[in-house]
Structures are given as C-alpha cells and as structure tokens.
Amino acid sequence: MNVDFSLILVIAVFVTGTIWLLDKFIINRSKKPDQIKDGKQTAIGSVWSMLAEFSRFLFPVVFIVLFLRGFIAEPFRIPSGSMLPTLEIGDFILVNKFSYGVRLPAWNKKVIDIGSPKRGDVIVFRYPEDPSIDYIKRVVGVPGDKVAYYDKVLYINDKPMLQGKETVYRPGYDYIVRKSENLGGVVHDILDNKMYPARDFVITVPEHRYFVMGDNRDNSRDSRVWGFVPDENLIGHAMIVWFNWELGDWPRWTRIGTLID
C-alpha cells in the first residue's frame, strides 16, 4: 500500500489550523470573563483546551514541513537498479519541486509555470499506469522529438547520441558493460547487457509528453513499455544523493553529496 504523505500533511494542516483558529477567535471570545479568570471548565472544555493547545503547537510545524516538501524539495529513496550506474539501490535523493512549475501538494496541479524538463534531466514523476507510485527515469525525448533506438544506440531527431569506450561494470559479469552517453550535451553513464538483444523502435513525442528511459538500459521498465510521461505527472528534478542505506548492509558514505547528472 502506497501512502500519500503529502495528502496526510495537507489534512494535518487543515485540521490543526481549523482547531487553533476556532479556539482563538470563537471559543475563547465566547467565554465569560469570570470563566477565564477562575479557570472553570467542564470535562469537555478541558479536552478541548488540550486539543487546542496541541494544535497551536503542531500547526506551524506541519505547515513548514508541507511548504518545504511541497514547494521546495522532497526526499525520495531509490528502490531498484533501473537507474544504475547513476543511482544505486538505497540512495536517498533530494528532488527540486519547483523546476517544472509550482504545483499544489497532494493534487500535483500546476499553478505557476516555471520551466519544462530538458533532454538528459533525471526526473521523478507519477507512474502513468498507477499515479500512486513514484518513478524516476532520465528524459531522452521532449515534445516534438523523433526518438529512435537502433542496435542499442539512441538517436534524437536522426542524430546519434555518441557513446564512449566500454568497460566491464563488475568483475565476473563481463557481459554487462558501462559506457558514457552524450545526450545532447549531458554526458552520463549507462549500462548495456550484451546478453539482451536490441529492442529497436522509432517514435515521435507528442505535445505535453516526455519519453523517458532508465540508465540501466536492459533492466528498466520505462517509456519503451508503458509510453509517455504526461506533463501533469511531473514531480520534480532529481538533484543530489544525501544518504545511502540498504536493509542488511552498511551505509555507503561515499554516495553522500553525489550530484545527479
């Protein structure tokens, strides 16, 4: 079950804010002066007072968290290897929430248009087939682009994206190689599994849609399988790895501070 933490924060802000405002501007003003002075109150009044005091303390806390998480930056954890070698399993990353427009928390409705994803951007988005799940991939095609894939070489508008020299990714796995790819000026590394055949295709990206792929090209469920990412599904631009920890293993301290290119 996927929990929408943003929705929980929105509800918490609404509930605590409502209770605090009711107590401050209605309940307290309706009390008689002698009740306030003597501190006389019923059992229900006592419970309400505790609830109001708790809300007064909690409201600014959840409001600040909602603002930072909803409009500035949001943390995510990488659960799979589809973005290897750029992102490793267990990476905790920060995502810039305003790179592609200011959006309402929980509803993800864009209210201020700031910018759009560019080729090479690593983006977090709501999975088109199940918006309750967040995905992370690299943008390889923007609206209007002709995207082609021949013999595991990416072509954008009929121009090949140059690849660098191949090196074995891990000892003992000679069939998995690592190489660089120049995606329109964004140079990043990808993985190629020589045991997997090429899955050639040609496609044109429609308006307000994006074509995305994982850097682990032969082990990624991406736009080649389920299609384009709609603009309304965008969450933000992945910026930096701030921690790494996988259950049953030690934290990989060298990952901290890794910029996501």
PDB file of C-alpha atoms in Angstrom:
ATOM      1  CA  MET A   1       0.000   0.000   0.000  1.00  0.00           C
ATOM      2  CA  ASN A   2       1.403   3.424  -1.008  1.00  0.00           C
ATOM      3  CA  VAL A   3       0.767   6.219   1.475  1.00  0.00           C
ATOM      4  CA  ASP A   4       0.433   9.754   0.091  1.00  0.00           C
ATOM      5  CA  PHE A   5       2.397  11.651   2.738  1.00  0.00           C
ATOM      6  CA  SER A   6       1.606  14.987   1.084  1.00  0.00           C
ATOM      7  CA  LEU A   7      -2.117  14.337   1.498  1.00  0.00           C
ATOM      8  CA  ILE A   8      -1.562  13.460   5.168  1.00  0.00           C
ATOM      9  CA  LEU A   9       0.284  16.755   5.666  1.00  0.00           C
ATOM     10  CA  VAL A  10      -2.469  18.729   3.923  1.00  0.00           C
ATOM     11  CA  ILE A  11      -5.102  17.129   6.172  1.00  0.00           C
ATOM     12  CA  ALA A  12      -2.963  17.740   9.272  1.00  0.00           C
ATOM     13  CA  VAL A  13      -2.510  21.421   8.375  1.00  0.00           C
ATOM     14  CA  PHE A  14      -6.244  21.833   7.743  1.00  0.00           C
ATOM     15  CA  VAL A  15      -7.340  20.092  10.963  1.00  0.00           C
ATOM     16  CA  THR A  16      -4.813  21.710  13.322  1.00  0.00           C
ATOM     17  CA  GLY A  17      -5.255  25.120  11.708  1.00  0.00           C
ATOM     18  CA  THR A  18      -9.048  24.921  11.972  1.00  0.00           C
ATOM     19  CA  ILE A  19      -8.953  23.892  15.644  1.00  0.00           C
ATOM     20  CA  TRP A  20      -6.444  26.612  16.508  1.00  0.00           C
ATOM     21  CA  LEU A  21      -8.443  29.342  14.722  1.00  0.00           C
ATOM     22  CA  LEU A  22     -11.740  28.175  16.254  1.00  0.00           C
ATOM     23  CA  ASP A  23     -10.241  28.283  19.722  1.00  0.00           C
ATOM     24  CA  LYS A  24      -8.549  31.649  19.243  1.00  0.00           C
ATOM     25  CA  PHE A  25     -11.311  33.616  17.537  1.00  0.00           C
ATOM     26  CA  ILE A  26     -14.560  31.874  18.567  1.00  0.00           C
ATOM     27  CA  ILE A  27     -14.280  29.655  21.650  1.00  0.00           C
ATOM     28  CA  ASN A  28     -12.107  31.991  23.733  1.00  0.00           C
ATOM     29  CA  ARG A  29     -14.133  35.070  22.779  1.00  0.00           C
ATOM     30  CA  SER A  30     -17.382  33.339  23.746  1.00  0.00           C
ATOM     31  CA  LYS A  31     -16.140  32.594  27.263  1.00  0.00           C
ATOM     32  CA  LYS A  32     -17.331  34.833  30.055  1.00  0.00           C
ATOM     33  CA  PRO A  33     -14.655  36.899  31.813  1.00  0.00           C
ATOM     34  CA  ASP A  34     -15.215  35.142  35.141  1.00  0.00           C
ATOM     35  CA  GLN A  35     -14.759  31.716  33.477  1.00  0.00           C
ATOM     36  CA  ILE A  36     -11.413  32.779  32.064  1.00  0.00           C
ATOM     37  CA  LYS A  37     -10.330  34.297  35.361  1.00  0.00           C
ATOM     38  CA  ASP A  38     -11.383  31.349  37.547  1.00  0.00           C
ATOM     39  CA  GLY A  39     -10.308  28.735  35.032  1.00  0.00           C
ATOM     40  CA  LYS A  40     -13.627  26.912  35.423  1.00  0.00           C
ATOM     41  CA  GLN A  41     -14.381  24.452  32.649  1.00  0.00           C
ATOM     42  CA  THR A  42     -16.205  21.200  32.070  1.00  0.00           C
ATOM     43  CA  ALA A  43     -14.585  17.892  31.200  1.00  0.00           C
ATOM     44  CA  ILE A  44     -15.366  18.548  27.540  1.00  0.00           C
ATOM     45  CA  GLY A  45     -13.863  22.008  27.873  1.00  0.00           C
ATOM     46  CA  SER A  46     -10.721  20.525  29.387  1.00  0.00           C
ATOM     47  CA  VAL A  47     -10.314  18.092  26.495  1.00  0.00           C
ATOM     48  CA  TRP A  48     -10.888  20.903  24.011  1.00  0.00           C
ATOM     49  CA  SER A  49      -8.276  23.073  25.732  1.00  0.00           C
ATOM     50  CA  MET A  50      -5.680  20.302  25.472  1.00  0.00           C
ATOM     51  CA  LEU A  51      -6.597  19.702  21.829  1.00  0.00           C
ATOM     52  CA  ALA A  52      -6.388  23.419  21.062  1.00  0.00           C
ATOM     53  CA  GLU A  53      -3.008  23.736  22.780  1.00  0.00           C
ATOM     54  CA  PHE A  54      -1.692  20.709  20.881  1.00  0.00           C
ATOM     55  CA  SER A  55      -2.961  22.152  17.580  1.00  0.00           C
ATOM     56  CA  ARG A  56      -1.417  25.550  18.344  1.00  0.00           C
ATOM     57  CA  PHE A  57       1.949  23.843  18.756  1.00  0.00           C
ATOM     58  CA  LEU A  58       1.623  21.385  15.841  1.00  0.00           C
ATOM     59  CA  PHE A  59       0.132  23.691  13.184  1.00  0.00           C
ATOM     60  CA  PRO A  60       3.276  25.756  12.406  1.00  0.00           C
ATOM     61  CA  VAL A  61       5.415  22.602  12.385  1.00  0.00           C
ATOM     62  CA  VAL A  62       3.320  20.691   9.826  1.00  0.00           C
ATOM     63  CA  PHE A  63       2.762  23.876   7.810  1.00  0.00           C
ATOM     64  CA  ILE A  64       6.516  24.457   7.438  1.00  0.00           C
ATOM     65  CA  VAL A  65       7.106  20.778   6.564  1.00  0.00           C
ATOM     66  CA  LEU A  66       4.303  20.900   3.976  1.00  0.00           C
ATOM     67  CA  PHE A  67       5.675  24.106   2.449  1.00  0.00           C
ATOM     68  CA  LEU A  68       9.258  22.827   2.201  1.00  0.00           C
ATOM     69  CA  ARG A  69       8.254  19.363   0.989  1.00  0.00           C
ATOM     70  CA  GLY A  70       5.519  20.564  -1.340  1.00  0.00           C
ATOM     71  CA  PHE A  71       7.188  23.561  -2.967  1.00  0.00           C
ATOM     72  CA  ILE A  72      10.964  23.446  -2.366  1.00  0.00           C
ATOM     73  CA  ALA A  73      12.453  19.925  -2.146  1.00  0.00           C
ATOM     74  CA  GLU A  74      11.204  16.433  -1.358  1.00  0.00           C
ATOM     75  CA  PRO A  75      13.209  13.349  -0.340  1.00  0.00           C
ATOM     76  CA  PHE A  76      12.847  10.046  -2.179  1.00  0.00           C
ATOM     77  CA  ARG A  77      14.506   6.640  -1.854  1.00  0.00           C
ATOM     78  CA  ILE A  78      15.714   4.584  -4.831  1.00  0.00           C
ATOM     79  CA  PRO A  79      14.232   1.047  -4.525  1.00  0.00           C
ATOM     80  CA  SER A  80      15.563  -0.590  -7.708  1.00  0.00           C
ATOM     81  CA  GLY A  81      18.555  -0.729 -10.037  1.00  0.00           C
ATOM     82  CA  SER A  82      16.851   0.669 -13.138  1.00  0.00           C
ATOM     83  CA  MET A  83      18.940   3.860 -12.954  1.00  0.00           C
ATOM     84  CA  LEU A  84      22.315   2.179 -12.386  1.00  0.00           C
ATOM     85  CA  PRO A  85      25.066   3.292 -12.542  1.00  0.00           C
ATOM     86  CA  THR A  86      23.815   6.855 -11.924  1.00  0.00           C
ATOM     87  CA  LEU A  87      21.665   5.931  -8.929  1.00  0.00           C
ATOM     88  CA  GLU A  88      22.188   2.926  -6.676  1.00  0.00           C
ATOM     89  CA  ILE A  89      19.676   0.907  -4.682  1.00  0.00           C
ATOM     90  CA  GLY A  90      19.280   2.548  -1.281  1.00  0.00           C
ATOM     91  CA  ASP A  91      20.178   6.063  -2.431  1.00  0.00           C
ATOM     92  CA  PHE A  92      18.195   8.789  -0.696  1.00  0.00           C
ATOM     93  CA  ILE A  93      17.841  11.757  -3.018  1.00  0.00           C
ATOM     94  CA  LEU A  94      16.514  15.311  -2.914  1.00  0.00           C
ATOM     95  CA  VAL A  95      14.188  16.425  -5.688  1.00  0.00           C
ATOM     96  CA  ASN A  96      13.739  20.062  -6.719  1.00  0.00           C
ATOM     97  CA  LYS A  97       9.962  20.616  -6.625  1.00  0.00           C
ATOM     98  CA  PHE A  98       9.784  23.948  -8.485  1.00  0.00           C
ATOM     99  CA  SER A  99      11.997  23.234 -11.522  1.00  0.00           C
ATOM    100  CA  TYR A 100       8.986  22.318 -13.646  1.00  0.00           C
ATOM    101  CA  GLY A 101       6.404  24.636 -12.105  1.00  0.00           C
ATOM    102  CA  VAL A 102       4.782  25.268  -8.731  1.00  0.00           C
ATOM    103  CA  ARG A 103       2.231  22.544  -8.017  1.00  0.00           C
ATOM    104  CA  LEU A 104      -0.347  22.068  -5.284  1.00  0.00           C
ATOM    105  CA  PRO A 105       0.729  19.388  -2.779  1.00  0.00           C
ATOM    106  CA  ALA A 106      -1.251  16.106  -2.921  1.00  0.00           C
ATOM    107  CA  TRP A 107      -3.138  17.119  -6.106  1.00  0.00           C
ATOM    108  CA  ASN A 108       0.034  17.906  -8.112  1.00  0.00           C
ATOM    109  CA  LYS A 109      -1.904  20.583 -10.014  1.00  0.00           C
ATOM    110  CA  LYS A 110       0.403  23.132 -11.651  1.00  0.00           C
ATOM    111  CA  VAL A 111      -0.479  26.700 -10.621  1.00  0.00           C
ATOM    112  CA  ILE A 112       2.643  28.558 -11.801  1.00  0.00           C
ATOM    113  CA  ASP A 113       4.551  27.543 -14.940  1.00  0.00           C
ATOM    114  CA  ILE A 114       8.312  27.935 -14.434  1.00  0.00           C
ATOM    115  CA  GLY A 115      10.047  25.510 -16.779  1.00  0.00           C
ATOM    116  CA  SER A 116       9.954  22.150 -18.518  1.00  0.00           C
ATOM    117  CA  PRO A 117      12.173  19.045 -18.469  1.00  0.00           C
ATOM    118  CA  LYS A 118      15.109  19.047 -20.862  1.00  0.00           C
ATOM    119  CA  ARG A 119      16.856  16.125 -22.513  1.00  0.00           C
ATOM    120  CA  GLY A 120      19.153  14.491 -20.008  1.00  0.00           C
ATOM    121  CA  ASP A 121      17.217  15.576 -16.908  1.00  0.00           C
ATOM    122  CA  VAL A 122      16.672  12.884 -14.284  1.00  0.00           C
ATOM    123  CA  ILE A 123      13.066  13.357 -13.206  1.00  0.00           C
ATOM    124  CA  VAL A 124      10.679  11.969 -10.615  1.00  0.00           C
ATOM    125  CA  PHE A 125       7.091  11.535 -11.761  1.00  0.00           C
ATOM    126  CA  ARG A 126       3.874   9.728 -11.023  1.00  0.00           C
ATOM    127  CA  TYR A 127       3.785   6.392 -12.829  1.00  0.00           C
ATOM    128  CA  PRO A 128       1.200   6.814 -15.643  1.00  0.00           C
ATOM    129  CA  GLU A 129      -0.321   3.363 -15.083  1.00  0.00           C
ATOM    130  CA  ASP A 130      -0.644   3.888 -11.305  1.00  0.00           C
ATOM    131  CA  PRO A 131      -0.239   7.522 -10.139  1.00  0.00           C
ATOM    132  CA  SER A 132       0.096   6.393  -6.513  1.00  0.00           C
ATOM    133  CA  ILE A 133       3.595   5.100  -7.399  1.00  0.00           C
ATOM    134  CA  ASP A 134       6.548   7.446  -7.967  1.00  0.00           C
ATOM    135  CA  TYR A 135       9.088   6.620 -10.687  1.00  0.00           C
ATOM    136  CA  ILE A 136      12.497   8.058 -11.557  1.00  0.00           C
ATOM    137  CA  LYS A 137      13.992   7.979 -15.066  1.00  0.00           C
ATOM    138  CA  ARG A 138      16.014  10.105 -17.478  1.00  0.00           C
ATOM    139  CA  VAL A 139      14.338  12.271 -20.114  1.00  0.00           C
ATOM    140  CA  VAL A 140      15.551  11.319 -23.595  1.00  0.00           C
ATOM    141  CA  GLY A 141      12.755  12.870 -25.651  1.00  0.00           C
ATOM    142  CA  VAL A 142      10.835  16.140 -25.241  1.00  0.00           C
ATOM    143  CA  PRO A 143       7.707  17.252 -27.154  1.00  0.00           C
ATOM    144  CA  GLY A 144       8.298  17.159 -30.906  1.00  0.00           C
ATOM    145  CA  ASP A 145      11.381  14.926 -30.753  1.00  0.00           C
ATOM    146  CA  LYS A 146      11.789  11.915 -33.003  1.00  0.00           C
ATOM    147  CA  VAL A 147      13.311   9.240 -30.758  1.00  0.00           C
ATOM    148  CA  ALA A 148      14.861   6.116 -32.272  1.00  0.00           C
ATOM    149  CA  TYR A 149      16.832   3.203 -30.839  1.00  0.00           C
ATOM    150  CA  TYR A 150      18.925   1.078 -33.195  1.00  0.00           C
ATOM    151  CA  ASP A 151      21.352  -1.606 -32.041  1.00  0.00           C
ATOM    152  CA  LYS A 152      21.338  -0.041 -28.549  1.00  0.00           C
ATOM    153  CA  VAL A 153      22.291   3.410 -29.818  1.00  0.00           C
ATOM    154  CA  LEU A 154      19.901   6.272 -29.123  1.00  0.00           C
ATOM    155  CA  TYR A 155      19.027   8.690 -31.938  1.00  0.00           C
ATOM    156  CA  ILE A 156      17.320  12.040 -31.358  1.00  0.00           C
ATOM    157  CA  ASN A 157      15.949  13.737 -34.475  1.00  0.00           C
ATOM    158  CA  ASP A 158      18.096  11.397 -36.612  1.00  0.00           C
ATOM    159  CA  LYS A 159      21.324  12.283 -34.764  1.00  0.00           C
ATOM    160  CA  PRO A 160      23.120   9.508 -32.850  1.00  0.00           C
ATOM    161  CA  MET A 161      23.889  10.147 -29.192  1.00  0.00           C
ATOM    162  CA  LEU A 162      27.614   9.400 -29.049  1.00  0.00           C
ATOM    163  CA  GLN A 163      28.799   6.641 -26.721  1.00  0.00           C
ATOM    164  CA  GLY A 164      32.214   6.240 -25.103  1.00  0.00           C
ATOM    165  CA  LYS A 165      34.523   3.296 -24.535  1.00  0.00           C
ATOM    166  CA  GLU A 166      33.074   0.186 -22.903  1.00  0.00           C
ATOM    167  CA  THR A 167      34.378  -1.142 -19.581  1.00  0.00           C
ATOM    168  CA  VAL A 168      33.247  -4.154 -17.557  1.00  0.00           C
ATOM    169  CA  TYR A 169      30.826  -2.931 -14.898  1.00  0.00           C
ATOM    170  CA  ARG A 170      31.628  -5.591 -12.276  1.00  0.00           C
ATOM    171  CA  PRO A 171      34.253  -8.357 -12.208  1.00  0.00           C
ATOM    172  CA  GLY A 172      32.727 -11.700 -13.104  1.00  0.00           C
ATOM    173  CA  TYR A 173      29.973 -10.102 -15.176  1.00  0.00           C
ATOM    174  CA  ASP A 174      31.796  -9.488 -18.447  1.00  0.00           C
ATOM    175  CA  TYR A 175      28.525  -9.294 -20.365  1.00  0.00           C
ATOM    176  CA  ILE A 176      27.449  -6.109 -18.524  1.00  0.00           C
ATOM    177  CA  VAL A 177      29.408  -3.091 -19.718  1.00  0.00           C
ATOM    178  CA  ARG A 178      29.473   0.526 -18.640  1.00  0.00           C
ATOM    179  CA  LYS A 179      29.892   3.360 -21.120  1.00  0.00           C
ATOM    180  CA  SER A 180      29.233   7.071 -21.382  1.00  0.00           C
ATOM    181  CA  GLU A 181      26.487   8.602 -23.497  1.00  0.00           C
ATOM    182  CA  ASN A 182      26.320  12.198 -24.688  1.00  0.00           C
ATOM    183  CA  LEU A 183      22.634  13.065 -24.605  1.00  0.00           C
ATOM    184  CA  GLY A 184      22.581  16.428 -26.325  1.00  0.00           C
ATOM    185  CA  GLY A 185      25.362  17.806 -24.145  1.00  0.00           C
ATOM    186  CA  VAL A 186      24.504  15.898 -20.980  1.00  0.00           C
ATOM    187  CA  VAL A 187      27.203  13.249 -20.537  1.00  0.00           C
ATOM    188  CA  HIS A 188      26.222  10.374 -18.261  1.00  0.00           C
ATOM    189  CA  ASP A 189      26.953   6.660 -17.886  1.00  0.00           C
ATOM    190  CA  ILE A 190      24.686   3.812 -18.952  1.00  0.00           C
ATOM    191  CA  LEU A 191      24.770   0.021 -18.605  1.00  0.00           C
ATOM    192  CA  ASP A 192      24.476  -2.388 -21.530  1.00  0.00           C
ATOM    193  CA  ASN A 193      23.779  -6.085 -21.029  1.00  0.00           C
ATOM    194  CA  LYS A 194      25.293  -7.908 -24.015  1.00  0.00           C
ATOM    195  CA  MET A 195      23.097 -10.946 -23.370  1.00  0.00           C
ATOM    196  CA  TYR A 196      19.953  -8.924 -24.098  1.00  0.00           C
ATOM    197  CA  PRO A 197      19.034  -8.309 -27.749  1.00  0.00           C
ATOM    198  CA  ALA A 198      18.398  -4.787 -29.003  1.00  0.00           C
ATOM    199  CA  ARG A 199      14.779  -3.629 -28.929  1.00  0.00           C
ATOM    200  CA  ASP A 200      14.693  -1.185 -31.837  1.00  0.00           C
ATOM    201  CA  PHE A 201      11.945   1.429 -32.159  1.00  0.00           C
ATOM    202  CA  VAL A 202      11.099   4.807 -33.678  1.00  0.00           C
ATOM    203  CA  ILE A 203       8.596   7.173 -32.081  1.00  0.00           C
ATOM    204  CA  THR A 204       7.636  10.863 -32.079  1.00  0.00           C
ATOM    205  CA  VAL A 205       6.943  12.538 -28.748  1.00  0.00           C
ATOM    206  CA  PRO A 206       3.575  14.382 -28.680  1.00  0.00           C
ATOM    207  CA  GLU A 207       2.900  17.745 -27.038  1.00  0.00           C
ATOM    208  CA  HIS A 208       2.929  17.874 -23.230  1.00  0.00           C
ATOM    209  CA  ARG A 209       4.516  14.413 -23.075  1.00  0.00           C
ATOM    210  CA  TYR A 210       8.034  13.106 -22.366  1.00  0.00           C
ATOM    211  CA  PHE A 211       9.872   9.946 -23.353  1.00  0.00           C
ATOM    212  CA  VAL A 212      11.992   8.553 -20.524  1.00  0.00           C
ATOM    213  CA  MET A 213      14.434   5.658 -20.135  1.00  0.00           C
ATOM    214  CA  GLY A 214      16.444   4.144 -17.315  1.00  0.00           C
ATOM    215  CA  ASP A 215      20.244   4.353 -17.461  1.00  0.00           C
ATOM    216  CA  ASN A 216      20.316   0.587 -16.890  1.00  0.00           C
ATOM    217  CA  ARG A 217      19.032   0.209 -20.422  1.00  0.00           C
ATOM    218  CA  ASP A 218      18.310  -3.526 -20.426  1.00  0.00           C
ATOM    219  CA  ASN A 219      16.844  -3.652 -16.922  1.00  0.00           C
ATOM    220  CA  SER A 220      14.380  -0.780 -16.857  1.00  0.00           C
ATOM    221  CA  ARG A 221      10.629  -0.630 -17.247  1.00  0.00           C
ATOM    222  CA  ASP A 222      10.163   2.756 -18.885  1.00  0.00           C
ATOM    223  CA  SER A 223       8.552   4.576 -21.829  1.00  0.00           C
ATOM    224  CA  ARG A 224       9.505   1.685 -24.095  1.00  0.00           C
ATOM    225  CA  VAL A 225       6.959  -0.401 -22.190  1.00  0.00           C
ATOM    226  CA  TRP A 226       4.215   1.900 -20.895  1.00  0.00           C
ATOM    227  CA  GLY A 227       4.506   5.014 -23.062  1.00  0.00           C
ATOM    228  CA  PHE A 228       4.951   8.715 -22.391  1.00  0.00           C
ATOM    229  CA  VAL A 229       5.006  10.710 -19.164  1.00  0.00           C
ATOM    230  CA  PRO A 230       2.280  13.402 -19.186  1.00  0.00           C
ATOM    231  CA  ASP A 231       3.264  16.883 -18.003  1.00  0.00           C
ATOM    232  CA  GLU A 232       0.680  16.679 -15.209  1.00  0.00           C
ATOM    233  CA  ASN A 233       2.512  13.658 -13.736  1.00  0.00           C
ATOM    234  CA  LEU A 234       5.800  15.511 -13.209  1.00  0.00           C
ATOM    235  CA  ILE A 235       7.008  15.871  -9.618  1.00  0.00           C
ATOM    236  CA  GLY A 236      10.471  17.375  -9.900  1.00  0.00           C
ATOM    237  CA  HIS A 237      14.111  17.310 -10.961  1.00  0.00           C
ATOM    238  CA  ALA A 238      16.464  14.961  -9.062  1.00  0.00           C
ATOM    239  CA  MET A 239      19.394  16.968  -7.666  1.00  0.00           C
ATOM    240  CA  ILE A 240      21.639  15.184  -5.175  1.00  0.00           C
ATOM    241  CA  VAL A 241      22.175  11.995  -3.161  1.00  0.00           C
ATOM    242  CA  TRP A 242      22.113  12.914   0.535  1.00  0.00           C
ATOM    243  CA  PHE A 243      22.383   9.411   2.031  1.00  0.00           C
ATOM    244  CA  ASN A 244      22.591   5.733   1.102  1.00  0.00           C
ATOM    245  CA  TRP A 245      21.473   2.757   3.115  1.00  0.00           C
ATOM    246  CA  GLU A 246      20.093  -0.613   2.098  1.00  0.00           C
ATOM    247  CA  LEU A 247      18.497  -3.010   4.576  1.00  0.00           C
ATOM    248  CA  GLY A 248      21.037  -5.581   5.738  1.00  0.00           C
ATOM    249  CA  ASP A 249      24.035  -3.558   4.597  1.00  0.00           C
ATOM    250  CA  TRP A 250      26.211  -0.723   5.886  1.00  0.00           C
ATOM    251  CA  PRO A 251      25.609   2.835   4.652  1.00  0.00           C
ATOM    252  CA  ARG A 252      27.753   3.753   1.654  1.00  0.00           C
ATOM    253  CA  TRP A 253      29.187   7.034   2.890  1.00  0.00           C
ATOM    254  CA  THR A 254      30.886   7.805  -0.424  1.00  0.00           C
ATOM    255  CA  ARG A 255      27.462   8.278  -2.008  1.00  0.00           C
ATOM    256  CA  ILE A 256      26.658  11.284   0.193  1.00  0.00           C
ATOM    257  CA  GLY A 257      26.813  14.523  -1.778  1.00  0.00           C
ATOM    258  CA  THR A 258      26.806  12.856  -5.211  1.00  0.00           C
ATOM    259  CA  LEU A 259      25.292  15.241  -7.757  1.00  0.00           C
ATOM    260  CA  ILE A 260      22.800  13.654 -10.134  1.00  0.00           C
ATOM    261  CA  ASP A 261      23.777  14.357 -13.749  1.00  0.00           C
TER     262      ASP A 261
END
